Amino acid sequence: MQENTGRTTGQGTGSGVLRIGMIGTRGVPAAYGGFETAIEEIGSRLAGRGHDVVVHCRRGNAAKLSGDPTTPDPSTHRGMRLVHLPAVHGKAVETLSHTTMSGLRHLARRDTDVNFVFNPANAPLLPLLRGGGTPVVVHVDGLDWKRGKWGPVGRAYYRRAEALSVRWADALIADAIGIQDYYRHEFDVGTTMLSYGAPVLGDIGSDALAGLGLAPHGYHLVVARLEPENHVEMIVEGYHRSSATLPLVVVGTAPYAADYIDRIERTAAADPRIRLLGGVWDQDVLNQLYGNALTYLHGHSVGGTNPSLLRAMGAAASTLAYDVVFNREVLGADARYFGDAEDLPALLTAAEADPADQLRRGERLAVRVRERYDWDRVTDGYEQLARRVAAGSSTRGTATGRRTGRVWASDPTARRSPADAPAAARGGAPRETAAAEEVRVL
């Protein structure tokens, strides 16, 4: 059991330079999701502490972000070395094809002391990424097999990949207590609890809003990939049924959810109050959208601790969240919760009737982020874990990857009932458990 012990964070956790690989995502600069944000924030801090951090990125990221196909991919970013490798495009093959290229490069170079692998879908490639005896740590993220974009084959693959991660990784990272509980219950295996961080934003301004036809605290906001498990359709439908006078602004896209997006677009077309902005890649504009919303509506349900939610909290956005244990763990009692479209009209009406209460709730959520979700402390945890596995510590071989078969009454993705809510709202701090190895970072 490793814990922060009250020393000043951000100064490193030991001596000696480590060569650290970050593998399995689109890479940095971050513009897509939680993994990329985590790599940018953690990797840059590790590099700032003197470590050699190499991030495996998908070729062409810079051109996609800039909209200019001639934009070259950078070789460095915030102190990290970037390696750009090709990937086969397609929902089922893009991640695995890119990670395969990362594994082949690793076998040829063997230039890392430890590889952090993000996304358990990459588990079949762990033996390749362990080439030369390099330890691998897998960030298991959420319960990807529950994502609506996957059919029966995809869901079966993800469940098998979870088991292979348990069997072959030298350590597992969980970013939420609910995910930690899941792996302990399903596989009787311990994980290292390392959540995300988020900045507490100060005076972010509102000058970008005018160009979008919006006014400060004059709209409700959704920021999410438009995928079923994020419940954007539910939110749009609930808003459509409401008598809310302020517009609903939806930020987000999804590359492989055309039918789902079509349904959202049809509802929006029938209601002039609903505005679909698509993707917003300018972080300053996005921060202003978060910080000036009357409410932020968060429908994520399967992904553990969500970076978009933390950023909204850091912007002091009053939050209405889908009622699952992951969201209650992060938000606690300062948010309000919904479980279906029927719950939303009353919540939206109440928010518009008392804007001052929304400001107070948002301010309390910003305090919660400051106290619990700090990137320097998260980086301490990654550095501690990297040193341990590089020195030979490993859970590999201690678990078979077989599921326990025990009936589980506390599925973290299930909607909380009113009776469950107090138990679910346990807050963001890790807790001591006999079966789980933890690093306190919150």
Coordinates of C-alpha atoms in Angstrom, one line a residue, residues 198-204 217 219 221 286-296 308-320 331 334 355-370:
A198 CA -8.8 19.1 -13.5
P199 CA -7.9 22.7 -13.3
V200 CA -10.1 25.1 -11.3
L201 CA -10.6 27.9 -13.8
G202 CA -10.6 31.5 -12.7
D203 CA -11.9 34.4 -14.7
I204 CA -12.4 32.7 -18.1
H217 CA -25.8 31.8 -17.6
Y219 CA -28.2 28.3 -21.6
L221 CA -25.0 22.7 -21.9
L286 CA -15.0 25.2 -24.5
N287 CA -14.0 26.6 -21.1
Q288 CA -16.2 29.6 -21.6
L289 CA -19.1 27.3 -22.5
Y290 CA -18.6 25.3 -19.3
G291 CA -18.1 28.3 -17.1
N292 CA -21.1 30.4 -18.3
A293 CA -23.7 27.6 -18.5
L294 CA -26.6 27.8 -16.1
T295 CA -26.4 24.0 -15.9
Y296 CA -24.2 21.3 -17.3
S308 CA -15.4 16.3 -19.1
L309 CA -17.3 16.3 -15.8
L310 CA -14.2 17.3 -13.9
R311 CA -13.6 20.2 -16.3
A312 CA -17.2 21.4 -15.9
M313 CA -16.8 21.2 -12.1
G314 CA -13.5 23.1 -12.3
A315 CA -15.4 25.8 -14.3
A316 CA -18.0 26.0 -11.4
A317 CA -20.8 24.7 -13.6
S318 CA -23.9 23.6 -11.7
T319 CA -24.5 19.9 -12.8
L320 CA -27.4 17.7 -13.5
L331 CA -20.1 14.9 -7.6
D334 CA -23.9 19.1 -4.7
P355 CA -30.1 31.0 -10.9
A356 CA -28.5 32.0 -7.6
D357 CA -28.7 28.4 -6.4
Q358 CA -27.0 27.2 -9.5
L359 CA -24.1 29.5 -8.9
R360 CA -23.8 28.3 -5.3
R361 CA -23.8 24.7 -6.4
G362 CA -21.3 25.3 -9.1
E363 CA -18.9 27.1 -6.6
R364 CA -19.1 24.1 -4.2
L365 CA -18.3 21.7 -7.1
A366 CA -15.2 23.8 -8.0
V367 CA -14.1 23.5 -4.3
R368 CA -14.6 19.7 -4.6
V369 CA -12.4 19.5 -7.6
R370 CA -9.7 21.6 -6.0

